[in-house]
mmCIF file of C-alpha atoms in Angstrom:
data_model
loop_
_atom_site.group_PDB
_atom_site.id
_atom_site.type_symbol
_atom_site.label_atom_id
_atom_site.label_comp_id
_atom_site.label_asym_id
_atom_site.label_seq_id
_atom_site.Cartn_x
_atom_site.Cartn_y
_atom_site.Cartn_z
ATOM 1 C CA UNK A 1 26.890 20.809 125.529
ATOM 2 C CA UNK A 2 28.723 23.278 124.731
ATOM 3 C CA UNK A 3 30.346 23.922 128.301
ATOM 4 C CA UNK A 4 30.576 20.010 128.377
ATOM 5 C CA UNK A 5 33.357 20.350 124.919
ATOM 6 C CA UNK A 6 35.019 23.655 126.609
ATOM 7 C CA UNK A 7 35.684 21.268 129.727
ATOM 8 C CA UNK A 8 37.508 18.669 127.939
ATOM 9 C CA UNK A 9 39.650 20.451 125.789
ATOM 10 C CA UNK A 10 40.732 22.624 128.700
ATOM 11 C CA UNK A 11 41.370 18.968 130.392
ATOM 12 C CA UNK A 12 43.488 17.807 127.191
ATOM 13 C CA UNK A 13 45.402 20.899 127.410
ATOM 14 C CA UNK A 14 46.283 20.610 131.323
ATOM 15 C CA UNK A 15 47.403 17.171 130.207
ATOM 16 C CA UNK A 16 49.399 18.323 127.030
ATOM 17 C CA UNK A 17 51.040 20.424 129.292
ATOM 18 C CA UNK A 18 51.916 17.816 132.134
ATOM 19 C CA UNK A 19 54.172 16.218 129.336
ATOM 20 C CA UNK A 20 57.224 14.545 130.913
ATOM 21 C CA UNK A 21 59.360 14.511 127.722
ATOM 22 C CA UNK A 22 62.520 15.901 129.350
ATOM 23 C CA UNK A 23 61.361 14.496 133.396
ATOM 24 C CA UNK A 24 62.686 11.185 134.839
ATOM 25 C CA UNK A 25 60.988 9.398 137.856
ATOM 26 C CA UNK A 26 63.946 9.150 141.117
ATOM 27 C CA UNK A 27 63.756 6.381 142.581
ATOM 28 C CA UNK A 28 61.721 7.266 145.700
ATOM 29 C CA UNK A 29 58.754 8.022 143.288
ATOM 30 C CA UNK A 30 59.380 12.207 142.577
ATOM 31 C CA UNK A 31 59.646 13.468 138.802
ATOM 32 C CA UNK A 32 62.695 15.325 138.270
ATOM 33 C CA UNK A 33 64.223 17.165 135.245
ATOM 34 C CA UNK A 34 66.436 16.051 133.400
ATOM 35 C CA UNK A 35 70.158 17.751 133.605
ATOM 36 C CA UNK A 36 70.585 18.295 130.095
ATOM 37 C CA UNK A 37 75.009 19.071 129.073
ATOM 38 C CA UNK A 38 75.297 22.057 126.646
ATOM 39 C CA UNK A 39 77.771 21.868 123.903
ATOM 40 C CA UNK A 40 80.680 23.469 125.681
ATOM 41 C CA UNK A 41 80.250 22.803 129.044
ATOM 42 C CA UNK A 42 83.121 19.967 129.053
ATOM 43 C CA UNK A 43 85.678 22.314 131.162
ATOM 44 C CA UNK A 44 83.080 24.246 133.125
ATOM 45 C CA UNK A 45 81.887 20.607 134.162
ATOM 46 C CA UNK A 46 85.101 19.368 134.587
ATOM 47 C CA UNK A 47 86.386 22.091 137.595
ATOM 48 C CA UNK A 48 83.040 22.462 139.095
ATOM 49 C CA UNK A 49 83.530 18.428 139.995
ATOM 50 C CA UNK A 50 87.628 19.641 141.319
ATOM 51 C CA UNK A 51 86.624 22.490 142.966
ATOM 52 C CA UNK A 52 83.855 20.525 144.695
ATOM 53 C CA UNK A 53 85.971 17.595 145.006
ATOM 54 C CA UNK A 54 88.943 19.306 146.811
ATOM 55 C CA UNK A 55 86.176 21.092 148.714
ATOM 56 C CA UNK A 56 85.329 17.954 150.510
ATOM 57 C CA UNK A 57 88.931 16.352 150.352
ATOM 58 C CA UNK A 58 90.261 20.161 152.640
ATOM 59 C CA UNK A 59 87.577 19.274 155.003
ATOM 60 C CA UNK A 60 88.598 15.762 155.290
ATOM 61 C CA UNK A 61 91.516 16.748 155.836
ATOM 62 C CA UNK A 62 93.091 16.225 152.450
ATOM 63 C CA UNK A 63 95.229 17.169 150.046
ATOM 64 C CA UNK A 64 93.868 18.830 146.811
ATOM 65 C CA UNK A 65 93.988 17.061 143.942
ATOM 66 C CA UNK A 66 94.461 18.246 140.271
ATOM 67 C CA UNK A 67 93.158 17.179 136.686
ATOM 68 C CA UNK A 68 94.922 15.221 134.898
ATOM 69 C CA UNK A 69 94.540 14.689 130.944
ATOM 70 C CA UNK A 70 95.465 10.222 130.715
ATOM 71 C CA UNK A 71 93.112 10.274 133.737
ATOM 72 C CA UNK A 72 90.419 12.178 132.131
ATOM 73 C CA UNK A 73 90.996 9.696 128.906
ATOM 74 C CA UNK A 74 91.037 6.875 131.105
ATOM 75 C CA UNK A 75 87.364 8.200 132.567
ATOM 76 C CA UNK A 76 85.716 9.100 128.959
ATOM 77 C CA UNK A 77 86.333 5.986 127.484
ATOM 78 C CA UNK A 78 85.153 4.091 129.962
ATOM 79 C CA UNK A 79 82.022 6.183 129.963
ATOM 80 C CA UNK A 80 81.411 5.601 126.638
ATOM 81 C CA UNK A 81 82.158 1.918 127.042
ATOM 82 C CA UNK A 82 79.527 1.987 130.238
ATOM 83 C CA UNK A 83 76.478 3.824 127.575
ATOM 84 C CA UNK A 84 77.365 1.167 125.238
ATOM 85 C CA UNK A 85 77.040 -1.856 127.157
ATOM 86 C CA UNK A 86 73.891 -0.126 128.365
ATOM 87 C CA UNK A 87 74.960 -0.916 132.507
ATOM 88 C CA UNK A 88 77.674 0.869 135.173
ATOM 89 C CA UNK A 89 80.244 -1.790 136.093
ATOM 90 C CA UNK A 90 83.499 -0.870 135.958
ATOM 91 C CA UNK A 91 85.021 -3.336 133.807
ATOM 92 C CA UNK A 92 84.778 -2.776 130.053
ATOM 93 C CA UNK A 93 83.312 -4.761 127.056
ATOM 94 C CA UNK A 94 86.750 -6.312 126.456
ATOM 95 C CA UNK A 95 86.996 -7.190 130.069
ATOM 96 C CA UNK A 96 89.585 -4.236 131.487
ATOM 97 C CA UNK A 97 89.886 -3.257 134.501
ATOM 98 C CA UNK A 98 90.640 0.412 135.784
ATOM 99 C CA UNK A 99 94.081 -0.432 136.109
ATOM 100 C CA UNK A 100 94.028 -1.376 132.526
ATOM 101 C CA UNK A 101 92.584 1.323 131.183
ATOM 102 C CA UNK A 102 94.612 3.841 133.763
ATOM 103 C CA UNK A 103 97.685 1.794 132.309
ATOM 104 C CA UNK A 104 96.815 2.482 128.046
ATOM 105 C CA UNK A 105 96.703 6.131 128.543
ATOM 106 C CA UNK A 106 100.327 6.071 130.113
ATOM 107 C CA UNK A 107 99.374 7.187 133.470
ATOM 108 C CA UNK A 108 102.433 6.910 135.181
ATOM 109 C CA UNK A 109 100.894 7.026 138.677
ATOM 110 C CA UNK A 110 98.910 5.010 140.554
ATOM 111 C CA UNK A 111 95.770 4.594 139.915
ATOM 112 C CA UNK A 112 93.809 4.656 143.386
ATOM 113 C CA UNK A 113 90.109 4.011 142.809
ATOM 114 C CA UNK A 114 87.267 4.454 140.375
ATOM 115 C CA UNK A 115 83.263 6.235 141.306
ATOM 116 C CA UNK A 116 81.472 5.406 138.974
ATOM 117 C CA UNK A 117 77.271 6.050 137.873
ATOM 118 C CA UNK A 118 74.474 5.852 135.781
ATOM 119 C CA UNK A 119 71.931 9.240 136.528
ATOM 120 C CA UNK A 120 70.282 11.899 134.659
ATOM 121 C CA UNK A 121 71.480 14.320 137.085
ATOM 122 C CA UNK A 122 74.094 16.710 138.042
ATOM 123 C CA UNK A 123 77.846 16.121 138.041
ATOM 124 C CA UNK A 124 77.697 17.709 141.955
ATOM 125 C CA UNK A 125 73.984 15.340 142.461
ATOM 126 C CA UNK A 126 75.996 12.493 141.313
ATOM 127 C CA UNK A 127 79.197 13.825 143.819
ATOM 128 C CA UNK A 128 76.697 14.029 146.834
ATOM 129 C CA UNK A 129 75.603 10.326 146.055
ATOM 130 C CA UNK A 130 78.671 9.286 145.880
ATOM 131 C CA UNK A 131 79.920 10.729 148.994
ATOM 132 C CA UNK A 132 76.691 8.839 150.830
ATOM 133 C CA UNK A 133 78.738 5.310 149.783
ATOM 134 C CA UNK A 134 81.201 4.631 151.833
ATOM 135 C CA UNK A 135 83.591 2.797 149.043
ATOM 136 C CA UNK A 136 82.804 5.881 146.597
ATOM 137 C CA UNK A 137 84.023 8.659 149.355
ATOM 138 C CA UNK A 138 87.210 6.410 150.125
ATOM 139 C CA UNK A 139 88.229 6.732 147.113
ATOM 140 C CA UNK A 140 87.310 10.694 146.607
ATOM 141 C CA UNK A 141 88.602 10.834 149.898
ATOM 142 C CA UNK A 142 92.098 8.864 149.341
ATOM 143 C CA UNK A 143 95.280 9.926 151.073
ATOM 144 C CA UNK A 144 97.132 9.423 148.143
ATOM 145 C CA UNK A 145 95.664 11.103 145.708
ATOM 146 C CA UNK A 146 97.292 14.037 143.652
ATOM 147 C CA UNK A 147 95.662 13.430 140.365
ATOM 148 C CA UNK A 148 91.488 13.400 138.859
ATOM 149 C CA UNK A 149 90.071 12.003 135.701
ATOM 150 C CA UNK A 150 86.429 13.385 135.614
ATOM 151 C CA UNK A 151 84.580 12.447 131.887
ATOM 152 C CA UNK A 152 80.996 11.041 131.258
ATOM 153 C CA UNK A 153 78.757 10.954 128.219
ATOM 154 C CA UNK A 154 75.606 11.334 127.417
ATOM 155 C CA UNK A 155 72.527 9.729 125.358
ATOM 156 C CA UNK A 156 69.913 12.003 123.477
ATOM 157 C CA UNK A 157 67.305 10.499 126.468
ATOM 158 C CA UNK A 158 69.652 12.459 128.636
ATOM 159 C CA UNK A 159 71.094 9.265 130.309
ATOM 160 C CA UNK A 160 74.489 10.330 131.928
ATOM 161 C CA UNK A 161 77.323 7.639 132.515
ATOM 162 C CA UNK A 162 80.089 9.243 135.265
ATOM 163 C CA UNK A 163 83.898 7.954 135.941
ATOM 164 C CA UNK A 164 85.824 9.613 138.299
ATOM 165 C CA UNK A 165 89.219 7.989 138.619
ATOM 166 C CA UNK A 166 91.942 8.862 142.133
ATOM 167 C CA UNK A 167 95.371 8.739 141.097
ATOM 168 C CA UNK A 168 98.879 9.212 142.843
#
């Protein structure tokens, strides 16, 4: 009887250690840890993305881009709006297009494209996924691009809404 109790308790503790809090299921069925963005990491993440985008652009024979505060603002607005709507799409809850949102910030250049994502993954994993899709790869490698905006919103549960904008 004592042995059965000890085995039962060991099983309970083992199962408790396998809690899925802080994890999510990928499309392929594997379990992965949720990427948590800490306070004060905004610049680090934006510059990681900028450096990675520029490395990809250089490898493709394209010129570098720089972060633009107006495009960052438009990206942040859209990330928040996607979170509120709970759906990743290119139109705002007010019917605005990416072109509309960029114009509202006063950006004087041409809005060239937008990449969006709803995920629990890092910015670099998201960039890798965007590069696998022809449409978003074309946005990132757009020849006329000179400016980039990049922002996100992370929900309490860990879901991240990423938005990347390219302008020229």
